[in-house]
XYZ file of C-alpha atoms in Angstrom:
445
model
C 39.972 25.630 34.255
C 40.333 26.473 37.720
C 37.102 27.737 39.249
C 38.447 31.220 40.319
C 39.500 31.685 36.650
C 36.422 30.889 34.899
C 35.262 33.883 32.873
C 32.467 36.046 34.517
C 32.289 34.001 37.483
C 31.816 36.961 39.664
C 29.499 38.543 37.104
C 27.330 35.386 37.206
C 27.364 35.498 41.082
C 26.024 39.049 40.731
C 23.046 37.976 38.773
C 24.119 38.210 35.066
C 23.986 35.708 32.440
C 27.520 34.507 31.793
C 26.780 32.938 28.431
C 25.045 35.990 26.960
C 27.908 38.095 28.013
C 30.399 35.892 26.597
C 28.704 35.899 23.247
C 28.228 39.590 23.122
C 32.001 40.173 24.071
C 32.869 37.526 21.303
C 31.061 39.509 18.623
C 32.185 42.817 19.340
C 34.180 44.597 16.495
C 37.106 45.501 18.781
C 39.247 43.631 21.049
C 38.271 42.956 24.495
C 40.070 41.161 27.361
C 38.691 40.277 30.845
C 40.871 40.384 33.739
C 40.471 39.260 37.275
C 41.290 41.247 40.597
C 45.078 40.093 40.316
C 44.980 41.198 36.525
C 45.203 37.573 35.305
C 43.567 36.878 31.985
C 40.097 35.275 32.032
C 38.871 35.934 28.564
C 39.960 37.159 25.087
C 37.216 37.851 22.478
C 37.712 37.026 18.779
C 39.188 40.262 17.744
C 41.664 40.214 20.467
C 42.683 36.661 19.719
C 43.497 37.643 16.160
C 45.412 40.714 17.255
C 47.640 39.227 19.824
C 47.725 35.756 18.246
C 46.716 33.965 21.449
C 43.731 31.908 21.968
C 41.564 32.609 24.949
C 42.039 29.029 26.481
C 45.769 29.079 26.181
C 46.249 32.370 28.163
C 43.690 31.587 30.884
C 45.304 32.689 34.235
C 48.288 34.270 32.602
C 49.234 37.668 34.069
C 48.101 40.322 31.667
C 51.573 41.707 31.157
C 52.543 38.470 29.215
C 49.491 38.719 26.934
C 48.844 42.509 26.518
C 52.463 43.059 26.110
C 53.735 46.510 25.085
C 54.438 50.146 26.092
C 51.466 50.154 28.638
C 53.365 47.831 30.997
C 56.528 50.093 30.883
C 54.634 53.403 31.163
C 51.901 53.629 33.656
C 49.609 50.835 32.699
C 46.007 52.323 32.586
C 44.450 48.981 33.463
C 45.845 48.776 37.088
C 42.591 49.795 38.844
C 42.800 47.118 41.613
C 45.395 46.409 44.046
C 48.360 43.927 43.911
C 50.485 45.779 41.212
C 50.881 43.018 38.764
C 52.649 45.481 36.145
C 56.276 46.047 36.855
C 57.359 49.380 38.138
C 56.110 51.407 41.314
C 54.603 53.887 38.879
C 51.998 51.348 38.074
C 50.267 51.663 41.541
C 46.669 51.941 41.439
C 45.224 55.339 42.134
C 41.462 54.514 41.904
C 38.871 52.851 39.671
C 38.232 55.382 37.190
C 38.101 54.404 33.587
C 41.355 55.137 31.673
C 42.464 55.295 28.034
C 45.836 55.718 26.443
C 47.497 55.026 23.152
C 50.625 52.796 22.775
C 51.804 49.836 21.037
C 51.092 46.019 21.549
C 53.583 43.459 20.887
C 51.701 40.327 19.611
C 52.721 36.631 19.503
C 54.873 37.204 16.437
C 56.672 40.197 17.996
C 55.058 42.638 15.726
C 54.204 46.052 17.139
C 50.602 47.108 16.819
C 49.566 50.605 17.446
C 46.464 50.541 19.681
C 44.167 52.511 22.105
C 43.680 50.768 25.384
C 40.697 51.550 27.572
C 40.426 49.870 30.763
C 36.879 49.806 32.490
C 36.542 48.424 35.968
C 33.455 46.307 36.522
C 32.351 46.591 40.274
C 29.524 44.767 42.212
C 26.672 46.440 43.983
C 28.788 47.192 47.081
C 31.438 48.839 44.978
C 33.940 46.020 45.203
C 36.051 45.207 41.823
C 34.951 42.044 40.179
C 36.946 42.303 37.049
C 38.464 44.606 34.583
C 37.455 44.885 30.787
C 40.348 46.001 28.831
C 38.900 47.242 25.465
C 41.804 47.229 22.600
C 41.259 49.319 19.384
C 43.702 48.607 16.566
C 44.805 52.017 15.199
C 47.092 50.425 12.237
C 45.001 51.937 9.519
C 44.446 55.194 11.191
C 48.329 55.605 11.913
C 49.037 54.664 8.275
C 46.708 57.331 7.025
C 48.041 59.976 9.232
C 51.533 59.013 8.170
C 50.271 59.521 4.379
C 48.981 62.789 5.315
C 52.137 64.048 6.965
C 54.554 62.326 4.499
C 55.262 65.452 2.678
C 58.306 67.071 4.118
C 59.196 70.622 3.495
C 57.120 73.726 3.004
C 54.250 71.889 1.570
C 53.383 69.995 4.723
C 50.120 70.536 6.737
C 51.280 71.451 10.234
C 49.652 73.088 13.260
C 49.476 72.789 16.995
C 46.572 74.972 17.778
C 43.228 73.356 18.859
C 41.580 74.262 15.476
C 44.477 72.779 13.498
C 44.832 69.527 15.681
C 41.067 69.069 15.167
C 41.417 69.300 11.545
C 44.376 66.995 11.345
C 42.754 64.411 13.639
C 39.468 64.200 11.499
C 41.296 64.519 8.152
C 42.120 60.471 7.599
C 38.272 59.654 8.010
C 37.382 62.500 5.663
C 39.970 61.173 3.194
C 38.425 57.636 3.190
C 35.086 58.741 2.208
C 33.973 59.785 -1.348
C 31.713 62.572 -0.185
C 32.474 66.015 -1.810
C 34.334 68.284 0.422
C 34.132 72.130 0.642
C 37.239 73.806 1.774
C 36.992 77.387 3.276
C 39.571 79.862 4.630
C 41.365 83.103 3.700
C 43.913 83.184 0.810
C 47.248 81.851 1.916
C 45.816 79.461 4.712
C 46.477 76.159 2.825
C 43.644 75.097 1.103
C 45.524 73.813 -1.951
C 47.789 71.834 0.321
C 44.789 70.517 2.184
C 43.114 69.298 -0.872
C 46.267 67.527 -2.044
C 46.671 65.783 1.450
C 43.039 64.579 1.173
C 43.673 62.990 -2.159
C 47.153 61.521 -0.905
C 45.465 59.829 2.083
C 42.613 58.546 0.224
C 41.992 55.146 -1.702
C 42.285 57.277 -4.847
C 45.851 58.349 -4.081
C 47.378 56.327 -7.032
C 44.886 58.082 -9.617
C 44.942 61.525 -10.954
C 44.699 64.874 -8.862
C 43.471 67.495 -11.221
C 43.307 71.071 -10.215
C 40.887 73.506 -11.999
C 41.299 77.197 -11.504
C 37.968 78.596 -12.965
C 39.709 81.836 -14.177
C 37.357 84.306 -16.230
C 36.986 82.933 -19.667
C 34.292 82.672 -22.140
C 31.415 80.290 -21.060
C 31.926 78.063 -24.111
C 35.685 77.593 -23.710
C 35.209 76.909 -19.838
C 32.658 74.288 -20.735
C 34.898 72.474 -22.897
C 37.713 72.836 -20.440
C 35.657 71.301 -17.685
C 33.517 68.721 -19.453
C 35.339 67.874 -22.514
C 34.327 67.971 -26.227
C 33.012 65.209 -28.234
C 34.487 64.447 -31.770
C 32.592 63.825 -35.000
C 30.706 60.454 -35.110
C 33.142 57.722 -34.705
C 35.199 59.751 -32.077
C 37.811 60.787 -34.710
C 38.528 64.140 -36.272
C 37.332 64.523 -39.806
C 40.408 64.133 -42.011
C 39.016 66.910 -44.246
C 38.828 69.404 -41.354
C 35.067 68.980 -41.012
C 35.010 68.460 -37.246
C 36.976 69.197 -34.186
C 39.075 66.386 -32.442
C 37.578 64.985 -29.335
C 38.966 66.772 -26.232
C 38.878 65.429 -22.799
C 37.877 67.754 -20.004
C 39.245 68.087 -16.599
C 36.520 65.791 -15.168
C 37.495 62.960 -17.714
C 41.239 63.465 -16.843
C 40.397 63.107 -12.985
C 38.696 59.785 -13.758
C 39.071 57.513 -10.665
C 40.857 60.248 -9.044
C 40.154 63.762 -7.445
C 39.136 66.984 -9.096
C 39.972 70.256 -7.061
C 38.049 73.273 -7.864
C 40.237 75.941 -6.523
C 37.715 78.946 -6.437
C 34.228 77.488 -6.682
C 32.580 81.023 -6.840
C 34.507 82.020 -9.994
C 32.649 79.511 -12.030
C 29.770 80.944 -13.999
C 26.245 80.063 -12.892
C 25.666 77.826 -15.951
C 28.554 75.816 -15.458
C 27.484 75.563 -11.725
C 24.359 73.994 -12.863
C 26.202 71.509 -15.128
C 28.555 70.569 -12.128
C 25.424 70.069 -9.928
C 23.943 67.678 -12.487
C 27.206 65.940 -12.751
C 27.481 65.401 -9.023
C 23.866 64.004 -8.765
C 24.159 61.823 -11.891
C 27.882 60.700 -11.950
C 27.713 61.369 -15.838
C 28.574 64.308 -18.080
C 27.744 64.867 -21.788
C 30.822 66.592 -23.461
C 30.003 69.735 -25.483
C 28.781 68.628 -28.906
C 28.078 65.070 -27.736
C 24.768 63.116 -27.138
C 25.801 60.327 -25.026
C 26.569 60.823 -21.359
C 29.900 59.627 -20.113
C 30.018 57.844 -16.753
C 32.516 59.435 -14.361
C 34.048 58.122 -11.074
C 35.458 61.376 -9.652
C 35.699 62.706 -6.148
C 35.131 66.616 -6.145
C 36.824 68.943 -3.599
C 35.934 72.399 -3.820
C 37.387 75.511 -2.142
C 36.632 79.134 -1.795
C 38.463 81.941 -0.064
C 35.004 83.942 0.726
C 32.169 83.286 3.095
C 29.865 80.646 1.052
C 26.690 81.762 2.667
C 27.546 85.466 1.623
C 28.215 84.039 -2.027
C 24.855 82.472 -2.058
C 23.085 85.667 -0.808
C 25.180 87.670 -3.510
C 24.052 85.368 -6.186
C 27.611 84.254 -7.015
C 27.096 80.536 -5.803
C 23.992 78.548 -6.451
C 22.260 77.534 -3.301
C 21.682 73.919 -4.406
C 25.253 73.551 -5.424
C 26.325 74.980 -2.205
C 24.205 72.374 -0.167
C 25.535 69.642 -2.545
C 29.232 70.669 -2.070
C 28.739 71.247 1.813
C 28.560 67.671 2.590
C 31.865 67.921 4.577
C 33.159 71.247 5.223
C 36.758 71.837 6.435
C 37.972 75.389 7.598
C 41.408 76.603 7.807
C 41.825 79.418 10.244
C 43.840 82.465 9.517
C 47.125 82.981 11.105
C 45.922 85.623 13.306
C 43.481 83.152 14.891
C 46.224 80.607 15.448
C 48.479 82.720 17.925
C 49.962 79.745 19.427
C 51.067 78.455 16.228
C 53.018 81.393 15.213
C 56.044 80.443 17.070
C 55.766 76.757 15.821
C 55.282 77.791 12.336
C 58.356 80.130 12.517
C 60.588 77.398 13.875
C 59.202 74.865 11.457
C 60.010 76.678 8.233
C 63.245 77.886 9.840
C 64.537 74.407 9.951
C 63.347 73.708 6.454
C 65.040 76.708 4.788
C 68.219 76.504 6.840
C 68.633 72.926 5.507
C 67.568 74.023 1.961
C 70.195 76.720 1.981
C 72.852 74.733 3.976
C 73.100 77.635 6.540
C 73.607 77.260 10.292
C 70.766 79.413 11.175
C 69.590 78.281 14.542
C 66.773 80.651 15.617
C 65.384 84.195 16.014
C 66.509 86.820 18.471
C 63.947 88.009 20.830
C 63.533 91.473 19.072
C 62.957 89.537 15.573
C 60.301 87.268 17.433
C 58.580 90.137 19.085
C 58.157 91.765 15.499
C 56.979 88.435 13.818
C 54.550 87.547 16.782
C 53.067 91.042 16.554
C 52.524 91.061 12.826
C 48.960 90.529 11.416
C 49.981 88.291 8.371
C 47.315 89.246 5.679
C 48.782 86.712 3.533
C 48.586 83.856 6.151
C 50.842 80.854 6.228
C 51.959 81.530 2.523
C 53.167 85.097 3.729
C 54.827 83.749 6.864
C 56.789 81.007 5.188
C 58.045 83.320 2.443
C 59.268 85.834 5.407
C 61.241 82.967 6.843
C 62.593 81.956 3.603
C 63.780 85.706 3.145
C 65.193 86.007 6.426
C 67.169 82.707 6.462
C 68.515 83.642 2.937
C 69.879 86.965 3.985
C 70.921 86.144 7.640
C 74.805 85.730 7.705
C 74.982 84.266 11.427
C 73.226 81.878 13.582
C 70.227 84.147 14.695
C 67.692 85.970 12.611
C 67.701 89.791 13.598
C 65.356 92.401 12.864
C 67.444 93.662 10.144
C 66.974 90.474 8.305
C 63.282 90.674 8.113
C 61.179 92.120 5.292
C 60.286 95.870 5.540
C 56.622 95.124 5.946
C 57.464 93.366 9.308
C 60.227 95.873 10.660
C 57.785 98.898 10.077
C 54.480 97.571 10.956
C 52.536 98.409 14.038
C 52.031 95.390 16.398
C 48.738 93.651 16.111
C 46.935 93.202 19.254
C 45.380 90.009 18.010
C 48.493 88.575 17.278
C 51.074 86.918 19.626
C 52.220 83.416 20.701
C 49.275 83.059 23.048
C 46.407 83.821 20.712
C 45.224 87.294 21.620
C 46.937 87.656 24.882
C 50.322 89.261 25.673
C 53.194 87.289 24.027
C 56.256 86.150 25.963
C 58.462 87.418 22.985
C 56.936 90.993 23.588
C 57.902 90.980 27.132
C 61.097 92.937 26.783
C 61.326 93.801 30.396
C 64.503 91.756 30.800
C 66.128 93.679 27.881
C 68.113 90.608 27.075
C 69.369 89.036 23.842
C 68.419 85.531 24.693
C 67.590 83.935 21.355
C 64.536 81.485 20.666
C 66.150 78.781 18.700
C 65.377 75.449 17.157
C 67.017 72.354 18.368
C 69.975 71.061 16.549
C 69.747 68.014 14.638
């Protein structure tokens, strides 16, 4: 190998141990490439060798655009922190030596596109001169697959949102889905807790197994006990032919074996059953009603409440120990009135869905209709907003939804100061100073 291409030659000259650095980089759990000042490849660690299909030895001295090929080379390569402009295009000219990170695709030796995150870190000597660049490559294939599974549902049942709170929720959802930790979903009625619970299940390793929903509506405790935890039959597990014993009956937890059990309103469950649920979560086993031997269970539990769980504990409606057990992971769905910047996005999203469903050429909302919809408080949250759009598209005879096509509660409601497209501020749709009729429309397919 040419001396100028020897990995870490500059680092060694600066007093760093080349062998130790090589060993450390090789053992890192993510891909690392070392590039010289001209962005020629000096070194690939083991992870990046597997990802690209190239060995470190065979690409020594090769320009990075031939090794780390992909969307970065065409769209503002973030690794160009030194001079020379090795990447094609004037837009790649360096603008400094700050660490940059960007997501894109990498094309490996076998011409397979791999979604990755590339972070380029310039390594400088004591005088501030560039020694080399470390390109850190994270394989996002698993993450992108999970995100796709979360958003695969098309139609009214999809979890969507553009506001900061929803973007954060959707960003962490894939990681939460891969865990078996219990999850507590909070949010007002209509915010989408049921959909979120199903999305967690679909994106989890349990997706091929059952998703069982339990609505703990008021019923006699003995009946609820059987409903949740099952009922054992007479000895031998079979019903008595003479009618001397009840037939064995699986409960919701047994039906959810290896899958997910969703408790849609945990505070509706009587305290006695809450205690049994706590024991089940701790022991991973349940004794059916009338039984003696515990049955081992492998069930992930997702619980939800439309009320403040801390207030429920204070009121004695939710056991404190169960609350702490369920609260291992807590996901909150904000109400629509706190998702101001999402209102127009949600309106357009559902408009497209229902226009397709009803086979109508409804393209958007008039400014007057959008102003009314933006000023409405949506006490029923996303569920109410979705139903309003469905109604409007159903009765709209033309291309634009007008105020007359909206439900009465919207047309005759006072504007809410907390609503609007900008989340609490003045809404562009509410600014009628132009007195025009310019529609706010969805894009045609």
